[in-house]
Coordinates of N, CA and C in Angstrom, one line a residue:
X100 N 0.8 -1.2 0.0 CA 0.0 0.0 0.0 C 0.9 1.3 0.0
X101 N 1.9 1.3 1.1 CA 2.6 2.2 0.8 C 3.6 2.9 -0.8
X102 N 3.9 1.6 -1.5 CA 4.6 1.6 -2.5 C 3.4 2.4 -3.5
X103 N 2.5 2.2 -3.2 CA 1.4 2.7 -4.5 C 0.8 3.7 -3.9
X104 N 0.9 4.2 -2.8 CA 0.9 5.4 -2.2 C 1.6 6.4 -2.6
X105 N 3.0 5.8 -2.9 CA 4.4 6.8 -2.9 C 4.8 6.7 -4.5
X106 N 4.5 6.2 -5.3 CA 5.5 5.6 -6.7 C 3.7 5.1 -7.7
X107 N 2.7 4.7 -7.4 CA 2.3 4.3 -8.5 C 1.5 5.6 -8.8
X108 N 1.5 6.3 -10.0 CA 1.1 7.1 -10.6 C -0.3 7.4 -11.5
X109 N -0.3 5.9 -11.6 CA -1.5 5.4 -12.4 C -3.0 5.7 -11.7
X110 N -2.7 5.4 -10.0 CA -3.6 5.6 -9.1 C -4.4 7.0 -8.8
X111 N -5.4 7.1 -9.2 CA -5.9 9.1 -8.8 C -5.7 8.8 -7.6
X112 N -6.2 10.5 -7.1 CA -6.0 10.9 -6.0 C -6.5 10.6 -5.1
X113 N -7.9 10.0 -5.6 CA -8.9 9.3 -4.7 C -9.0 8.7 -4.3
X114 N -8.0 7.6 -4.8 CA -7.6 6.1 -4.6 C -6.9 6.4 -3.4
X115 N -5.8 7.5 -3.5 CA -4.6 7.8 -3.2 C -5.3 8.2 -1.5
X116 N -6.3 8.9 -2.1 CA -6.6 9.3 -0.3 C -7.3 8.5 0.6
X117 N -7.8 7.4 -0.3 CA -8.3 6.3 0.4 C -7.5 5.1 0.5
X118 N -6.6 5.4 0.0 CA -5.5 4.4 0.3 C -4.7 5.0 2.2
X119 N -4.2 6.1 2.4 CA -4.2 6.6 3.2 C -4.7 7.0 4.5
X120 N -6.0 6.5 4.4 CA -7.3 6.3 5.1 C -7.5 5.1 6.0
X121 N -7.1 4.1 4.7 CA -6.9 2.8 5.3 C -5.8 2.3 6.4
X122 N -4.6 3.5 5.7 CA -3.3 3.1 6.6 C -3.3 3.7 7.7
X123 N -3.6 4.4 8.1 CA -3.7 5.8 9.1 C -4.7 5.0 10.1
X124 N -5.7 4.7 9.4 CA -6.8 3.9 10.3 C -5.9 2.5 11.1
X125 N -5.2 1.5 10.0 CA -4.4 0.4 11.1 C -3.3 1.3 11.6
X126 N -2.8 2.5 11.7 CA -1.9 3.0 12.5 C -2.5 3.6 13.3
X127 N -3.7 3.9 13.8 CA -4.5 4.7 14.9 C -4.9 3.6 15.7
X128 N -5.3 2.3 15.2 CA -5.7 0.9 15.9 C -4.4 0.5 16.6
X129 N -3.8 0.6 15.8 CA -2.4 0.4 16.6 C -1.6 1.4 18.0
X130 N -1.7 2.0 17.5 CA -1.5 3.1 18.4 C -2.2 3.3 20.0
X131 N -3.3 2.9 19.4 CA -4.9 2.9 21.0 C -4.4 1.7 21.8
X132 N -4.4 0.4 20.7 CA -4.4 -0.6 21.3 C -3.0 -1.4 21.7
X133 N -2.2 -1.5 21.1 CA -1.0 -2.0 21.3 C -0.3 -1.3 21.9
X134 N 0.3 -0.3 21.8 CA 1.5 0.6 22.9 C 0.6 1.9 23.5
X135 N -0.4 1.8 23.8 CA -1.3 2.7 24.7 C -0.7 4.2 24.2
X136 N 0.0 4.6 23.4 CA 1.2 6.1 23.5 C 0.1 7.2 23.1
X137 N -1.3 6.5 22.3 CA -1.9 8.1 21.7 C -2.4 9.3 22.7
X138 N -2.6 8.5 24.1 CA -3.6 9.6 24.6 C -2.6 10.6 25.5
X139 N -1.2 10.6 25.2 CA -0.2 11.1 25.8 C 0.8 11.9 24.8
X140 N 0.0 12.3 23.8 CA 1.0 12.6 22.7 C 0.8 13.9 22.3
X141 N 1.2 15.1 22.5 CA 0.7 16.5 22.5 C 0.7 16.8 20.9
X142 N 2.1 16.7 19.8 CA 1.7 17.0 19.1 C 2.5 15.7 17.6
X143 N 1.7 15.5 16.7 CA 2.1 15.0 15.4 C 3.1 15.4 14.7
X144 N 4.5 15.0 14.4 CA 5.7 15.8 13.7 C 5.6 14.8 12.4
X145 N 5.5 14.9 11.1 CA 5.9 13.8 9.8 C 7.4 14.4 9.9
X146 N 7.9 13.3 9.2 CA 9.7 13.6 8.5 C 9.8 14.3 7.7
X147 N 10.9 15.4 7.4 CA 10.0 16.1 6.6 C 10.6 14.8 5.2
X148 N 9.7 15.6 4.0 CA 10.0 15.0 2.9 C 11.4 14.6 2.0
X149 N 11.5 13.6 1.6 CA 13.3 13.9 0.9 C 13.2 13.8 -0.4
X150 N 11.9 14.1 -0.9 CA 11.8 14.1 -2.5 C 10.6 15.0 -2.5
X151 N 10.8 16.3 -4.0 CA 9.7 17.0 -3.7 C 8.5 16.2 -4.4
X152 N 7.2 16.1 -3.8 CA 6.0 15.2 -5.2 C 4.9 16.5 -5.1
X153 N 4.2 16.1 -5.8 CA 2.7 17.0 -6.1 C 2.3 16.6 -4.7
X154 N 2.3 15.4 -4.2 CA 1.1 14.7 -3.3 C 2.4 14.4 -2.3
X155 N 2.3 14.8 -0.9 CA 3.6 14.0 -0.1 C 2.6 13.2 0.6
X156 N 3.2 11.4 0.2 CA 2.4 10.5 0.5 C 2.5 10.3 2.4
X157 N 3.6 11.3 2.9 CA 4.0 11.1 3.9 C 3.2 11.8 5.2
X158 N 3.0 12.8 4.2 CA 2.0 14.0 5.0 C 0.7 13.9 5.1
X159 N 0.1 12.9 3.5 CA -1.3 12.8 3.8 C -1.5 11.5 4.9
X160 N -0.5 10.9 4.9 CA -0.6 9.6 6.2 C -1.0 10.4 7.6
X161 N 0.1 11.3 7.8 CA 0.6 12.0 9.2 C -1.0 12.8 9.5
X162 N -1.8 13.4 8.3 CA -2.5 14.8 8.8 C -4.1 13.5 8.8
X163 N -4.1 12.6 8.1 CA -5.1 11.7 8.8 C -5.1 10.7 9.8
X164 N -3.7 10.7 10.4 CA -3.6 10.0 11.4 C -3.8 11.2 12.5
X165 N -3.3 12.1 12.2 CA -3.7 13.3 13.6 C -4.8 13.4 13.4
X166 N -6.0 13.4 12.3 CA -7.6 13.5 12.7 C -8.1 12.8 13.4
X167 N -7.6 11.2 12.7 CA -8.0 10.0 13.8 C -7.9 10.4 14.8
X168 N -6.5 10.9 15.8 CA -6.6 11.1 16.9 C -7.0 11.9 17.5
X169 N -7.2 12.6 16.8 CA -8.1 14.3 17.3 C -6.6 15.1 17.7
X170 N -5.1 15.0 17.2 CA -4.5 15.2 17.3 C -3.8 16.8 16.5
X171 N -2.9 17.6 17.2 CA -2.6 18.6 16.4 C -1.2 18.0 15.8
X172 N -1.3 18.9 14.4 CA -0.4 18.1 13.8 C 0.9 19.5 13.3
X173 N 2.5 19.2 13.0 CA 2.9 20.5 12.7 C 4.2 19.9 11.7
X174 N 3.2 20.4 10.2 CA 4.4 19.9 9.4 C 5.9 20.7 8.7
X175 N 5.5 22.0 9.8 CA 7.2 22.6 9.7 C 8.3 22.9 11.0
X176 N 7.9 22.0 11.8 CA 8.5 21.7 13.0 C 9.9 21.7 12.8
X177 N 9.9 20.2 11.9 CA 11.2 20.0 11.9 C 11.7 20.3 10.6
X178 N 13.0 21.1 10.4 CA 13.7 21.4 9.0 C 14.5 20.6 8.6
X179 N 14.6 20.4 7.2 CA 15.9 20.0 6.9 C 16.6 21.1 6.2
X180 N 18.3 21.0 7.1 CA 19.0 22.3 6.9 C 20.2 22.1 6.0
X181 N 20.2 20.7 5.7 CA 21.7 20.0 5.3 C 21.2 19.4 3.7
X182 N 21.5 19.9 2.7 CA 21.0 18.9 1.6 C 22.2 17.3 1.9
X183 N 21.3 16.4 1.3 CA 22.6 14.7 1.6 C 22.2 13.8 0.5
X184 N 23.3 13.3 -0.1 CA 22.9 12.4 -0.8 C 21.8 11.5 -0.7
X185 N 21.6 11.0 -1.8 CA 20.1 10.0 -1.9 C 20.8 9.1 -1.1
X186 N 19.6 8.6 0.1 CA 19.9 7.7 1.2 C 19.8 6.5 0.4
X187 N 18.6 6.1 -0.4 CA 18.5 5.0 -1.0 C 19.3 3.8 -1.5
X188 N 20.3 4.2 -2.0 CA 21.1 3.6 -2.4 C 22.6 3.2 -1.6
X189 N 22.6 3.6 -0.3 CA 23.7 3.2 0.2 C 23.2 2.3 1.5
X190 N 23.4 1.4 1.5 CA 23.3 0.5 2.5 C 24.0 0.4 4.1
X191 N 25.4 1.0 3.7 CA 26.5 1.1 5.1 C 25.4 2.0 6.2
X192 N 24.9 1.3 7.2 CA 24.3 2.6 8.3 C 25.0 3.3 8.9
X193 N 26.3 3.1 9.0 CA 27.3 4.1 10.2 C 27.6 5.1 8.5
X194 N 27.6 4.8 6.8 CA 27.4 6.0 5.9 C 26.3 6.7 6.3
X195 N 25.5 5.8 6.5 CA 23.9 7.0 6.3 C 23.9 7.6 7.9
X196 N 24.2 7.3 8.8 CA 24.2 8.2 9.7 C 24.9 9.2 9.3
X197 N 26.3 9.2 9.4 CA 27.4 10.2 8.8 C 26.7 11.1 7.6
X198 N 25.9 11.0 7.0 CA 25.4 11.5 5.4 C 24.4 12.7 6.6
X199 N 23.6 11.8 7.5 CA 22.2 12.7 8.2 C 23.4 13.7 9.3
X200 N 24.6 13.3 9.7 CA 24.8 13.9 10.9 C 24.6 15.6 10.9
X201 N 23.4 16.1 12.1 CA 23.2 17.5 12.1 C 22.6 18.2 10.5
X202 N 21.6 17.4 10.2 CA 20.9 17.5 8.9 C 19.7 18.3 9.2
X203 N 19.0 18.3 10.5 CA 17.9 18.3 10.5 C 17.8 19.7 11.9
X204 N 16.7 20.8 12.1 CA 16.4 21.5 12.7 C 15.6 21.9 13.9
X205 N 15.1 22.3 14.4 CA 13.6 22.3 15.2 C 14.0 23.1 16.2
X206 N 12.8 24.2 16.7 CA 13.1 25.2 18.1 C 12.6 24.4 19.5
X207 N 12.2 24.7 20.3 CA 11.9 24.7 21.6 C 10.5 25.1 21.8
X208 N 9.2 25.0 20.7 CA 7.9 25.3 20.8 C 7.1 24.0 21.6
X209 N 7.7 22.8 21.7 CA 7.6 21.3 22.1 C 8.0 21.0 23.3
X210 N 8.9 22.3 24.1 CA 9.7 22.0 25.2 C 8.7 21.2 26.3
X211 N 9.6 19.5 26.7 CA 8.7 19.1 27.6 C 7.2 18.3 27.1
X212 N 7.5 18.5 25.9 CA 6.0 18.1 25.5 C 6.2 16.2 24.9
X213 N 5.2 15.4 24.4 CA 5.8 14.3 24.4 C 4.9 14.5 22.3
X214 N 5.9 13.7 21.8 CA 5.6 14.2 20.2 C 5.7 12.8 19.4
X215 N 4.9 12.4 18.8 CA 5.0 11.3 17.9 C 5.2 11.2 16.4
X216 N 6.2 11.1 15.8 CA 7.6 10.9 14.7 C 7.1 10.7 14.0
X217 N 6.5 10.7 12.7 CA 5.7 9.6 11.9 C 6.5 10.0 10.5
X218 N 7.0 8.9 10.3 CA 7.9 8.3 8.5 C 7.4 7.1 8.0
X219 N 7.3 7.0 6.7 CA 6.9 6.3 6.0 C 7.6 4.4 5.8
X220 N 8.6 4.9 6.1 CA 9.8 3.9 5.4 C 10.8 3.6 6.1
X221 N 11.2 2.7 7.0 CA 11.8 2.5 7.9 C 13.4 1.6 7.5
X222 N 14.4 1.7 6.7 CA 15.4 1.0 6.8 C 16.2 0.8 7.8
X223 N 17.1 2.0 8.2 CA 18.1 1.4 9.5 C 17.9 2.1 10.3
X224 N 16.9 3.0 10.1 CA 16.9 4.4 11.2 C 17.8 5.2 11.4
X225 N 18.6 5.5 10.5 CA 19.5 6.5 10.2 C 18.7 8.2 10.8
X226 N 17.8 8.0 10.2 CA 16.7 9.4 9.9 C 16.2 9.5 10.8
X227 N 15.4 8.5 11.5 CA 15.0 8.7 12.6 C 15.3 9.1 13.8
X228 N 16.8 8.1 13.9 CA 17.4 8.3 14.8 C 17.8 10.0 15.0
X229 N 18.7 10.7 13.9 CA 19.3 11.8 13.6 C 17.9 13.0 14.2
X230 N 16.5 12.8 13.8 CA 15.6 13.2 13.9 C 15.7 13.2 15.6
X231 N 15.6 12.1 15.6 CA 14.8 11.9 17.3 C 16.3 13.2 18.0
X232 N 17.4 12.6 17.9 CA 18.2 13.5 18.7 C 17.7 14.7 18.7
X233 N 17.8 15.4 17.3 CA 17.2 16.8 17.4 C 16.6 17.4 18.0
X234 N 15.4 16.6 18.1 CA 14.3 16.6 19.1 C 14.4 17.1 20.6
X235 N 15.1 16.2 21.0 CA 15.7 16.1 22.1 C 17.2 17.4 22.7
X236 N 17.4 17.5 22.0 CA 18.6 18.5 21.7 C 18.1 19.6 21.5
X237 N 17.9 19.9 20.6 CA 17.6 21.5 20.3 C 15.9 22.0 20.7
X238 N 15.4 20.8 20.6 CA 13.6 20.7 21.0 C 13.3 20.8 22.3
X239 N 14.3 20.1 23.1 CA 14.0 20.0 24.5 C 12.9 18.7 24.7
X240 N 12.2 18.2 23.9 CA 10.9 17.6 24.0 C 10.8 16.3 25.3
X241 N 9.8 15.7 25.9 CA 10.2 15.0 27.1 C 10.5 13.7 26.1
X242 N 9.4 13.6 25.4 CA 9.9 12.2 24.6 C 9.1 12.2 23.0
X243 N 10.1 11.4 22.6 CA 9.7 10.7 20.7 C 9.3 9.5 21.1
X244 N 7.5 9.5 20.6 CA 7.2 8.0 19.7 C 7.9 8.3 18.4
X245 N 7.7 6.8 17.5 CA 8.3 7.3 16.2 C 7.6 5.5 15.8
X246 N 6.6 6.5 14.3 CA 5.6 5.4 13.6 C 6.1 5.3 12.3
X247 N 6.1 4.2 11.7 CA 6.8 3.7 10.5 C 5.6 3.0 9.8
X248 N 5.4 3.1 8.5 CA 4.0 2.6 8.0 C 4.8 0.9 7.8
X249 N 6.2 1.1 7.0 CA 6.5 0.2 6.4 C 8.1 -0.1 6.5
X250 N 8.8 -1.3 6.5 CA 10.0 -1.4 6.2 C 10.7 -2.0 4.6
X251 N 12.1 -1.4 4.7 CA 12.4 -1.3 3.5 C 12.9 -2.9 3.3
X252 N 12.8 -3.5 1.9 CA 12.9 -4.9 2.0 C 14.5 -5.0 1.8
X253 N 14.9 -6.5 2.4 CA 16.3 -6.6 2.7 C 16.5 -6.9 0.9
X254 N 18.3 -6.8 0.6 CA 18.4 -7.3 -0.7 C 19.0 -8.6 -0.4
X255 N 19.3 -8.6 0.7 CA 19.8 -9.5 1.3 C 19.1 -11.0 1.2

């Protein structure tokens, strides 16, 4: 779902939002029921985007999962300040950390607050990780959830 969310073109928009609908919905089930974290979560951050599209499949996830939760959501929290090569194609995680190190931004509007992370695509957590620090660092925030729709398949 996510692959035809993000890459199939063929799909209208309709499809596209109801495809997002669906996901956001087993990510809000998830969320209530399995790690209890939604009713403690002040505000919704997505990653930001690393490719620009018409449609960011990452954002329509993020701003219907913050409906679900009746959640505020804030999609220029965090900046990216560092352009880095395309993560995709390198596999080494101590490269892709090094590639994200001090890539990413955010003030102190969250100080204390507890904020849930939401990316699409999960390989080594390079991004997340680099994210979450930020957070934490420059954000002050008390704590990161961090929701992943999907992981990236091994070649392995």
């Amino acid at each position: 779902m996510i692959y035809d969310l993000k890459y199939n073109n063929l799909i209208s928009l309709d499809d596209k939002i109801k495809l997002a609908e669906k996901l956001a919905t087993i990510a809000v089930d998830f969320l209530n029921s399995k790690i209890m974290v939604a009713p403690y979560i002040w505000v919704i951050v997505p990653a930001p985007a690393s490719k620009d599209r018409e449609i960011q499949p990452l954002y329509l996830l993020a701003d219907r999962v913050a409906y679900l939760l009746n959640k505020a959501i804030d999609f220029d929290y965090i900046k990216k300040i560092k352009n880095t090569d395309e993560l995709k194609s390198i596999d080494d995680p101590d490269e892709r950390a090094r590639i994200l190190k001090d890539a990413f931004r955010c003030d102190k509007r969250y100080k204390n607050k507890k904020i849930l992370l939401i990316d699409d695509l999960f390989r080594s957590g390079a991004t997340l990780n680099e994210i979450t620090k930020t957070l934490y660092t420059q954000g002050e925030v008390n704590n990161v959830y961090a929701l992943c729709f999907t992981k990236t398949r091994s070649k392995r």
